PDB file of C-alpha atoms and ligand atoms in Angstrom:
ATOM      1  CA  MET A   1     -32.177  -3.943  -3.329  1.00  0.00           C
ATOM      2  CA  LYS A   2     -29.572  -1.558  -1.882  1.00  0.00           C
ATOM      3  CA  LEU A   3     -26.714  -3.076   0.087  1.00  0.00           C
ATOM      4  CA  PRO A   4     -25.907  -1.411   3.426  1.00  0.00           C
ATOM      5  CA  ILE A   5     -22.940   0.911   3.867  1.00  0.00           C
ATOM      6  CA  PHE A   6     -20.674   0.776   6.909  1.00  0.00           C
ATOM      7  CA  LEU A   7     -18.540   3.374   8.698  1.00  0.00           C
ATOM      8  CA  GLY A   8     -15.090   2.509  10.005  1.00  0.00           C
ATOM      9  CA  VAL A   9     -13.797   5.225  12.338  1.00  0.00           C
ATOM     10  CA  ASN A  10     -10.057   5.859  12.364  1.00  0.00           C
ATOM     11  CA  VAL A  11      -8.893   7.081  15.801  1.00  0.00           C
ATOM     12  CA  ASP A  12      -5.219   7.696  14.962  1.00  0.00           C
ATOM     13  CA  HIS A  13      -5.481  11.421  15.531  1.00  0.00           C
ATOM     14  CA  VAL A  14      -6.790  11.046  19.051  1.00  0.00           C
ATOM     15  CA  ALA A  15      -3.458   9.321  19.665  1.00  0.00           C
ATOM     16  CA  THR A  16      -1.663  12.148  17.822  1.00  0.00           C
ATOM     17  CA  ILE A  17      -2.961  14.573  20.487  1.00  0.00           C
ATOM     18  CA  ARG A  18      -1.975  12.203  23.304  1.00  0.00           C
ATOM     19  CA  GLU A  19       1.526  11.752  21.908  1.00  0.00           C
ATOM     20  CA  ALA A  20       1.989  15.542  21.678  1.00  0.00           C
ATOM     21  CA  ARG A  21       2.307  15.456  25.494  1.00  0.00           C
ATOM     22  CA  GLY A  22       3.374  11.851  25.944  1.00  0.00           C
ATOM     23  CA  GLY A  23       0.749  11.178  28.626  1.00  0.00           C
ATOM     24  CA  LEU A  24      -2.248   8.887  28.982  1.00  0.00           C
ATOM     25  CA  TYR A  25      -4.992  11.057  27.489  1.00  0.00           C
ATOM     26  CA  PRO A  26      -6.863  11.424  25.236  1.00  0.00           C
ATOM     27  CA  ASP A  27      -6.945   7.649  24.939  1.00  0.00           C
ATOM     28  CA  PRO A  28      -7.739   6.396  21.416  1.00  0.00           C
ATOM     29  CA  VAL A  29      -9.275   3.282  22.954  1.00  0.00           C
ATOM     30  CA  HIS A  30     -11.781   5.433  24.869  1.00  0.00           C
ATOM     31  CA  ALA A  31     -12.502   7.300  21.633  1.00  0.00           C
ATOM     32  CA  ALA A  32     -12.990   4.004  19.808  1.00  0.00           C
ATOM     33  CA  LEU A  33     -15.465   2.772  22.410  1.00  0.00           C
ATOM     34  CA  GLN A  34     -17.387   6.065  22.230  1.00  0.00           C
ATOM     35  CA  ALA A  35     -17.447   5.810  18.428  1.00  0.00           C
ATOM     36  CA  GLU A  36     -18.834   2.278  18.718  1.00  0.00           C
ATOM     37  CA  ILE A  37     -21.610   3.510  20.999  1.00  0.00           C
ATOM     38  CA  ALA A  38     -22.391   6.299  18.502  1.00  0.00           C
ATOM     39  CA  GLY A  39     -22.818   3.797  15.670  1.00  0.00           C
ATOM     40  CA  ALA A  40     -19.397   3.145  14.141  1.00  0.00           C
ATOM     41  CA  ASP A  41     -19.378  -0.256  12.489  1.00  0.00           C
ATOM     42  CA  GLY A  42     -15.680  -0.767  13.104  1.00  0.00           C
ATOM     43  CA  ILE A  43     -12.523   1.000  14.243  1.00  0.00           C
ATOM     44  CA  THR A  44      -9.275   1.496  12.345  1.00  0.00           C
ATOM     45  CA  MET A  45      -5.927   1.984  14.054  1.00  0.00           C
ATOM     46  CA  HIS A  46      -2.764   2.485  11.992  1.00  0.00           C
ATOM     47  CA  LEU A  47       0.344   1.343  13.836  1.00  0.00           C
ATOM     48  CA  ARG A  48       3.100   3.148  11.998  1.00  0.00           C
ATOM     49  CA  GLU A  49       6.666   1.962  12.004  1.00  0.00           C
ATOM     50  CA  ASP A  50       7.731   5.168  13.815  1.00  0.00           C
ATOM     51  CA  ARG A  51       4.876   4.875  16.382  1.00  0.00           C
ATOM     52  CA  ARG A  52       4.003   8.543  15.877  1.00  0.00           C
ATOM     53  CA  HIS A  53       0.411   8.084  17.078  1.00  0.00           C
ATOM     54  CA  ILE A  54      -1.052   4.634  17.779  1.00  0.00           C
ATOM     55  CA  GLN A  55       1.110   2.457  20.068  1.00  0.00           C
ATOM     56  CA  ASP A  56       1.261  -1.348  20.254  1.00  0.00           C
ATOM     57  CA  HIS A  57      -0.677  -1.351  23.549  1.00  0.00           C
ATOM     58  CA  ASP A  58      -3.566   0.573  21.914  1.00  0.00           C
ATOM     59  CA  ILE A  59      -3.990  -2.222  19.377  1.00  0.00           C
ATOM     60  CA  GLU A  60      -3.808  -4.882  22.074  1.00  0.00           C
ATOM     61  CA  ARG A  61      -6.178  -3.111  24.480  1.00  0.00           C
ATOM     62  CA  PHE A  62      -8.795  -2.373  21.832  1.00  0.00           C
ATOM     63  CA  ALA A  63      -8.644  -5.839  20.271  1.00  0.00           C
ATOM     64  CA  ALA A  64      -9.481  -7.239  23.708  1.00  0.00           C
ATOM     65  CA  CYS A  65     -12.614  -5.156  24.241  1.00  0.00           C
ATOM     66  CA  THR A  66     -14.123  -4.198  20.869  1.00  0.00           C
ATOM     67  CA  GLN A  67     -17.784  -4.922  20.327  1.00  0.00           C
ATOM     68  CA  THR A  68     -17.559  -4.147  16.595  1.00  0.00           C
ATOM     69  CA  LYS A  69     -14.285  -4.943  14.847  1.00  0.00           C
ATOM     70  CA  LEU A  70     -10.701  -3.827  14.679  1.00  0.00           C
ATOM     71  CA  ASN A  71      -9.239  -3.000  11.283  1.00  0.00           C
ATOM     72  CA  PHE A  72      -5.486  -3.018  11.948  1.00  0.00           C
ATOM     73  CA  GLU A  73      -3.795  -0.804   9.362  1.00  0.00           C
ATOM     74  CA  MET A  74      -0.121  -1.576   8.785  1.00  0.00           C
ATOM     75  CA  ALA A  75       2.770  -1.847   6.385  1.00  0.00           C
ATOM     76  CA  ALA A  76       3.562  -5.356   5.130  1.00  0.00           C
ATOM     77  CA  THR A  77       6.533  -5.941   7.432  1.00  0.00           C
ATOM     78  CA  GLU A  78       7.592  -8.928   9.543  1.00  0.00           C
ATOM     79  CA  GLU A  79       7.183  -6.892  12.722  1.00  0.00           C
ATOM     80  CA  MET A  80       3.568  -5.956  11.928  1.00  0.00           C
ATOM     81  CA  MET A  81       2.714  -9.455  10.759  1.00  0.00           C
ATOM     82  CA  LYS A  82       3.888 -10.886  14.110  1.00  0.00           C
ATOM     83  CA  LEU A  83       1.741  -8.426  16.047  1.00  0.00           C
ATOM     84  CA  ALA A  84      -1.310  -9.121  13.861  1.00  0.00           C
ATOM     85  CA  LEU A  85      -0.948 -12.858  14.365  1.00  0.00           C
ATOM     86  CA  LYS A  86      -0.760 -12.277  18.120  1.00  0.00           C
ATOM     87  CA  VAL A  87      -3.679  -9.821  18.364  1.00  0.00           C
ATOM     88  CA  LYS A  88      -5.890 -11.443  15.701  1.00  0.00           C
ATOM     89  CA  PRO A  89      -7.836  -8.371  14.505  1.00  0.00           C
ATOM     90  CA  HIS A  90     -10.875  -8.939  12.305  1.00  0.00           C
ATOM     91  CA  ASP A  91      -9.142  -7.298   9.331  1.00  0.00           C
ATOM     92  CA  VAL A  92      -5.774  -5.923   8.412  1.00  0.00           C
ATOM     93  CA  CYS A  93      -5.401  -3.170   5.853  1.00  0.00           C
ATOM     94  CA  ILE A  94      -2.020  -3.091   4.142  1.00  0.00           C
ATOM     95  CA  VAL A  95      -0.732   0.346   3.200  1.00  0.00           C
ATOM     96  CA  PRO A  96       2.557   1.610   1.785  1.00  0.00           C
ATOM     97  CA  GLU A  97       4.440   3.555   4.413  1.00  0.00           C
ATOM     98  CA  LYS A  98       7.176   6.165   4.204  1.00  0.00           C
ATOM     99  CA  ARG A  99       8.690   7.567   7.354  1.00  0.00           C
ATOM    100  CA  GLU A 100       8.799  11.135   6.031  1.00  0.00           C
ATOM    101  CA  GLU A 101       5.162  11.320   4.861  1.00  0.00           C
ATOM    102  CA  LEU A 102       2.545  13.271   6.831  1.00  0.00           C
ATOM    103  CA  THR A 103      -0.098  10.656   6.037  1.00  0.00           C
ATOM    104  CA  THR A 104      -0.483   7.722   3.643  1.00  0.00           C
ATOM    105  CA  GLU A 105       0.237   9.302   0.276  1.00  0.00           C
ATOM    106  CA  GLY A 106      -0.840   6.753  -2.304  1.00  0.00           C
ATOM    107  CA  GLY A 107      -1.995   3.221  -2.911  1.00  0.00           C
ATOM    108  CA  LEU A 108       0.098   0.061  -2.812  1.00  0.00           C
ATOM    109  CA  ASP A 109       1.921  -1.166  -5.874  1.00  0.00           C
ATOM    110  CA  VAL A 110       0.401  -4.661  -5.779  1.00  0.00           C
ATOM    111  CA  ILE A 111       1.717  -5.526  -9.243  1.00  0.00           C
ATOM    112  CA  GLY A 112       5.299  -4.759  -8.226  1.00  0.00           C
ATOM    113  CA  GLN A 113       5.258  -6.912  -5.064  1.00  0.00           C
ATOM    114  CA  GLN A 114       2.817  -9.698  -5.846  1.00  0.00           C
ATOM    115  CA  ASN A 115       4.854 -12.525  -4.336  1.00  0.00           C
ATOM    116  CA  LYS A 116       5.505 -10.764  -1.053  1.00  0.00           C
ATOM    117  CA  LEU A 117       1.881  -9.643  -0.692  1.00  0.00           C
ATOM    118  CA  LYS A 118       0.534 -13.071  -1.612  1.00  0.00           C
ATOM    119  CA  GLU A 119       2.638 -14.691   1.119  1.00  0.00           C
ATOM    120  CA  PHE A 120       1.382 -12.088   3.559  1.00  0.00           C
ATOM    121  CA  CYS A 121      -2.273 -12.654   2.562  1.00  0.00           C
ATOM    122  CA  ASP A 122      -1.907 -16.438   2.769  1.00  0.00           C
ATOM    123  CA  GLU A 123      -0.437 -16.227   6.265  1.00  0.00           C
ATOM    124  CA  MET A 124      -3.244 -13.915   7.444  1.00  0.00           C
ATOM    125  CA  HIS A 125      -5.885 -16.033   5.748  1.00  0.00           C
ATOM    126  CA  GLY A 126      -4.548 -19.061   7.606  1.00  0.00           C
ATOM    127  CA  ALA A 127      -5.089 -17.160  10.865  1.00  0.00           C
ATOM    128  CA  GLY A 128      -8.660 -16.194   9.915  1.00  0.00           C
ATOM    129  CA  ILE A 129      -7.813 -12.533   9.278  1.00  0.00           C
ATOM    130  CA  ALA A 130      -9.201 -10.816   6.162  1.00  0.00           C
ATOM    131  CA  VAL A 131      -6.636  -8.740   4.272  1.00  0.00           C
ATOM    132  CA  SER A 132      -7.554  -5.483   2.604  1.00  0.00           C
ATOM    133  CA  LEU A 133      -5.109  -3.824   0.203  1.00  0.00           C
ATOM    134  CA  PHE A 134      -5.167  -0.032  -0.002  1.00  0.00           C
ATOM    135  CA  ILE A 135      -4.869   0.807  -3.699  1.00  0.00           C
ATOM    136  CA  ASP A 136      -5.479   3.626  -6.124  1.00  0.00           C
ATOM    137  CA  PRO A 137      -8.584   3.322  -8.327  1.00  0.00           C
ATOM    138  CA  ASN A 138      -6.691   1.471 -11.046  1.00  0.00           C
ATOM    139  CA  GLU A 139      -7.888  -1.658 -12.898  1.00  0.00           C
ATOM    140  CA  ASP A 140      -4.441  -3.275 -13.167  1.00  0.00           C
ATOM    141  CA  GLN A 141      -3.899  -2.997  -9.409  1.00  0.00           C
ATOM    142  CA  ILE A 142      -7.398  -4.386  -8.810  1.00  0.00           C
ATOM    143  CA  GLU A 143      -6.703  -7.377 -11.069  1.00  0.00           C
ATOM    144  CA  ALA A 144      -3.419  -8.025  -9.269  1.00  0.00           C
ATOM    145  CA  THR A 145      -5.238  -7.892  -5.912  1.00  0.00           C
ATOM    146  CA  ALA A 146      -7.789 -10.463  -7.087  1.00  0.00           C
ATOM    147  CA  ARG A 147      -4.992 -12.624  -8.510  1.00  0.00           C
ATOM    148  CA  ILE A 148      -3.107 -12.882  -5.229  1.00  0.00           C
ATOM    149  CA  GLY A 149      -6.289 -13.774  -3.369  1.00  0.00           C
ATOM    150  CA  ALA A 150      -6.808 -10.739  -1.123  1.00  0.00           C
ATOM    151  CA  PRO A 151     -10.569 -10.591  -0.460  1.00  0.00           C
ATOM    152  CA  VAL A 152     -10.887  -6.827   0.137  1.00  0.00           C
ATOM    153  CA  ILE A 153      -9.620  -3.598  -1.404  1.00  0.00           C
ATOM    154  CA  GLU A 154      -9.753  -0.117   0.022  1.00  0.00           C
ATOM    155  CA  ILE A 155      -9.827   2.458  -2.741  1.00  0.00           C
ATOM    156  CA  HIS A 156      -7.668   5.492  -2.030  1.00  0.00           C
ATOM    157  CA  THR A 157      -9.972   8.526  -2.244  1.00  0.00           C
ATOM    158  CA  GLY A 158      -7.227  11.067  -1.519  1.00  0.00           C
ATOM    159  CA  ARG A 159      -6.932  12.449  -5.034  1.00  0.00           C
ATOM    160  CA  TYR A 160     -10.707  12.944  -5.199  1.00  0.00           C
ATOM    161  CA  ALA A 161     -10.728  14.632  -1.774  1.00  0.00           C
ATOM    162  CA  ASP A 162      -7.789  16.924  -2.581  1.00  0.00           C
ATOM    163  CA  ALA A 163      -8.900  17.819  -6.130  1.00  0.00           C
ATOM    164  CA  PRO A 164      -8.105  21.480  -6.852  1.00  0.00           C
ATOM    165  CA  ASN A 165     -11.322  22.115  -8.817  1.00  0.00           C
ATOM    166  CA  ASP A 166     -14.672  20.603  -9.810  1.00  0.00           C
ATOM    167  CA  THR A 167     -13.433  19.244 -13.149  1.00  0.00           C
ATOM    168  CA  VAL A 168     -10.603  17.265 -11.574  1.00  0.00           C
ATOM    169  CA  ARG A 169     -12.906  16.134  -8.742  1.00  0.00           C
ATOM    170  CA  ALA A 170     -15.473  14.820 -11.248  1.00  0.00           C
ATOM    171  CA  ALA A 171     -12.747  12.941 -13.139  1.00  0.00           C
ATOM    172  CA  GLU A 172     -11.373  11.416  -9.915  1.00  0.00           C
ATOM    173  CA  LEU A 173     -14.881  10.437  -8.865  1.00  0.00           C
ATOM    174  CA  ALA A 174     -15.418   8.720 -12.217  1.00  0.00           C
ATOM    175  CA  HIS A 175     -12.210   6.682 -11.661  1.00  0.00           C
ATOM    176  CA  ILE A 176     -13.464   5.626  -8.236  1.00  0.00           C
ATOM    177  CA  VAL A 177     -16.910   4.634  -9.574  1.00  0.00           C
ATOM    178  CA  SER A 178     -15.507   2.469 -12.354  1.00  0.00           C
ATOM    179  CA  ALA A 179     -12.807   0.948 -10.108  1.00  0.00           C
ATOM    180  CA  ALA A 180     -15.412   0.083  -7.460  1.00  0.00           C
ATOM    181  CA  ASP A 181     -17.736  -1.506 -10.034  1.00  0.00           C
ATOM    182  CA  TYR A 182     -14.881  -3.467 -11.596  1.00  0.00           C
ATOM    183  CA  ALA A 183     -13.585  -4.769  -8.245  1.00  0.00           C
ATOM    184  CA  TYR A 184     -17.114  -5.706  -7.181  1.00  0.00           C
ATOM    185  CA  SER A 185     -17.602  -7.602 -10.453  1.00  0.00           C
ATOM    186  CA  LEU A 186     -14.465  -9.638  -9.613  1.00  0.00           C
ATOM    187  CA  GLY A 187     -16.011 -10.596  -6.270  1.00  0.00           C
ATOM    188  CA  LEU A 188     -13.893  -8.293  -4.093  1.00  0.00           C
ATOM    189  CA  VAL A 189     -15.290  -6.448  -1.080  1.00  0.00           C
ATOM    190  CA  VAL A 190     -14.803  -2.763  -1.855  1.00  0.00           C
ATOM    191  CA  ASN A 191     -13.998  -0.239   0.861  1.00  0.00           C
ATOM    192  CA  ALA A 192     -12.775   3.322   0.386  1.00  0.00           C
ATOM    193  CA  GLY A 193     -11.190   6.080   2.393  1.00  0.00           C
ATOM    194  CA  HIS A 194      -8.734   8.906   2.889  1.00  0.00           C
ATOM    195  CA  GLY A 195      -9.559  12.587   3.042  1.00  0.00           C
ATOM    196  CA  LEU A 196     -13.319  12.066   3.271  1.00  0.00           C
ATOM    197  CA  GLN A 197     -15.081  14.953   4.938  1.00  0.00           C
ATOM    198  CA  PHE A 198     -18.595  16.154   5.645  1.00  0.00           C
ATOM    199  CA  ASN A 199     -18.694  18.014   2.329  1.00  0.00           C
ATOM    200  CA  ASN A 200     -17.403  15.259   0.033  1.00  0.00           C
ATOM    201  CA  VAL A 201     -18.536  11.955   1.539  1.00  0.00           C
ATOM    202  CA  GLN A 202     -21.939  11.655  -0.092  1.00  0.00           C
ATOM    203  CA  ALA A 203     -20.771  11.251  -3.675  1.00  0.00           C
ATOM    204  CA  ILE A 204     -18.661   8.289  -2.484  1.00  0.00           C
ATOM    205  CA  ALA A 205     -21.359   6.833  -0.215  1.00  0.00           C
ATOM    206  CA  GLU A 206     -23.735   6.817  -3.208  1.00  0.00           C
ATOM    207  CA  ILE A 207     -21.598   4.243  -5.041  1.00  0.00           C
ATOM    208  CA  ASP A 208     -23.529   0.992  -4.600  1.00  0.00           C
ATOM    209  CA  ALA A 209     -20.477  -1.272  -4.894  1.00  0.00           C
ATOM    210  CA  ILE A 210     -18.821   0.324  -1.849  1.00  0.00           C
ATOM    211  CA  HIS A 211     -19.200  -1.588   1.386  1.00  0.00           C
ATOM    212  CA  GLU A 212     -17.390   0.526   3.984  1.00  0.00           C
ATOM    213  CA  LEU A 213     -15.820   3.965   4.326  1.00  0.00           C
ATOM    214  CA  ASN A 214     -12.887   4.542   6.647  1.00  0.00           C
ATOM    215  CA  ILE A 215     -12.804   8.077   8.002  1.00  0.00           C
ATOM    216  CA  GLY A 216     -10.611   9.676  10.663  1.00  0.00           C
ATOM    217  CA  HIS A 217      -9.179  13.165  10.417  1.00  0.00           C
ATOM    218  CA  SER A 218     -12.405  15.030   9.617  1.00  0.00           C
ATOM    219  CA  LEU A 219     -14.260  13.291  12.462  1.00  0.00           C
ATOM    220  CA  VAL A 220     -11.630  14.150  15.070  1.00  0.00           C
ATOM    221  CA  ALA A 221     -11.437  17.721  13.721  1.00  0.00           C
ATOM    222  CA  ARG A 222     -15.243  18.145  13.881  1.00  0.00           C
ATOM    223  CA  ALA A 223     -15.381  16.633  17.371  1.00  0.00           C
ATOM    224  CA  MET A 224     -13.058  19.382  18.619  1.00  0.00           C
ATOM    225  CA  PHE A 225     -15.552  22.033  17.608  1.00  0.00           C
ATOM    226  CA  THR A 226     -18.692  20.218  18.670  1.00  0.00           C
ATOM    227  CA  GLY A 227     -17.059  19.429  22.032  1.00  0.00           C
ATOM    228  CA  LEU A 228     -15.052  22.589  22.719  1.00  0.00           C
ATOM    229  CA  SER A 229     -17.903  24.775  24.040  1.00  0.00           C
ATOM    230  CA  GLU A 230     -18.811  22.200  26.656  1.00  0.00           C
ATOM    231  CA  ALA A 231     -15.166  21.745  27.668  1.00  0.00           C
ATOM    232  CA  VAL A 232     -14.635  25.508  28.088  1.00  0.00           C
ATOM    233  CA  ARG A 233     -17.896  25.913  30.070  1.00  0.00           C
ATOM    234  CA  GLU A 234     -16.844  23.126  32.468  1.00  0.00           C
ATOM    235  CA  MET A 235     -13.351  24.581  33.018  1.00  0.00           C
ATOM    236  CA  LYS A 236     -14.802  28.051  33.674  1.00  0.00           C
ATOM    237  CA  ARG A 237     -17.416  26.624  36.032  1.00  0.00           C
ATOM    238  CA  LEU A 238     -14.737  24.861  38.107  1.00  0.00           C
ATOM    239  CA  MET A 239     -12.624  28.028  38.314  1.00  0.00           C
ATOM    240  CA  VAL A 240     -15.497  30.287  39.369  1.00  0.00           C
ATOM    241  CA  GLU A 241     -16.787  27.726  41.877  1.00  0.00           C
ATOM    242  CA  ALA A 242     -13.319  27.510  43.487  1.00  0.00           C
ATOM    243  CA  ARG A 243     -12.936  31.284  43.685  1.00  0.00           C
ATOM    244  CA  TYR A 244     -16.205  31.968  45.523  1.00  0.00           C
ATOM    245  CA  ARG A 245     -16.560  28.981  47.849  1.00  0.00           C
TER     246      ARG A 245
HETATM  247  N1  PXP B   1      -7.845   4.608   4.997  1.00  0.00           N
HETATM  248  C1  PXP B   1      -6.499   4.507   5.016  1.00  0.00           C
HETATM  249  C2  PXP B   1      -5.880   3.298   4.382  1.00  0.00           C
HETATM  250  C3  PXP B   1      -5.693   5.477   5.620  1.00  0.00           C
HETATM  251  O1  PXP B   1      -4.355   5.356   5.608  1.00  0.00           O
HETATM  252  C4  PXP B   1      -6.323   6.558   6.260  1.00  0.00           C
HETATM  253  C5  PXP B   1      -5.486   7.579   6.971  1.00  0.00           C
HETATM  254  O2  PXP B   1      -4.824   6.989   8.044  1.00  0.00           O
HETATM  255  C6  PXP B   1      -7.727   6.630   6.231  1.00  0.00           C
HETATM  256  C7  PXP B   1      -8.459   5.657   5.581  1.00  0.00           C
HETATM  257  C8  PXP B   1      -8.466   7.747   6.883  1.00  0.00           C
HETATM  258  O3  PXP B   1      -8.138   8.938   6.268  1.00  0.00           O
HETATM  259  P1  PXP B   1      -8.574  10.306   6.926  1.00  0.00           P
HETATM  260  O4  PXP B   1      -7.903  10.393   8.254  1.00  0.00           O
HETATM  261  O5  PXP B   1      -8.100  11.320   5.942  1.00  0.00           O
HETATM  262  O6  PXP B   1     -10.071  10.247   7.055  1.00  0.00           O
END
């Protein structure tokens, strides 16, 4: 029997547009609620150290009203841990974070920071929060994740998504398939995400071991085009109505 597959919608880039003007809209919490109504199974918000898009109050406001679940994406820092323990999201996803990067560039080195990550996972576990570690499709990193007791991994699909040609894409896909199967065989919940778009999602969604896909940029980009005609029509209608009344 096939297991279901779930969609986590990342609304960071709604906040990116808001922060470009520093105002109140578009509100990523409104976007998250609309995504829930449209069928999202959960919402991801990444609170970066530099607060370039999502702000602390977004996390707090959404955690208080979600009808699905909040996946709070963060770096493994004291500051983020404190906020997670206060807000109590359903899940946290730990990612490596560099201030100068445009977006998350690679998976965590779980092997290189096992003690720190284990302490982090234990603390979250004690608070009833499931920890997901964002890692590359690599067996050693998967084993280390299982060893420290994190229940969930998110496989970084960025190299698959950004592959320069079909041969590289097929090789990256093969890594993801075997990593997902291996992690599943160890009893881990297997999520995946980064760079997934309308034209590359299906090969990943086909992988039976994968539980949830986290997708953001392509959804917000598509929504601009599916929504722009209506927005322009409404603006024009208001202008013409004002001129001739
Ligand atoms: N998963 C993780 C861990 C991420 O860091 C991101 C990007 O914030 C995503 C999923 C979503 O990636 P994208 O915006 O490319 O769909």
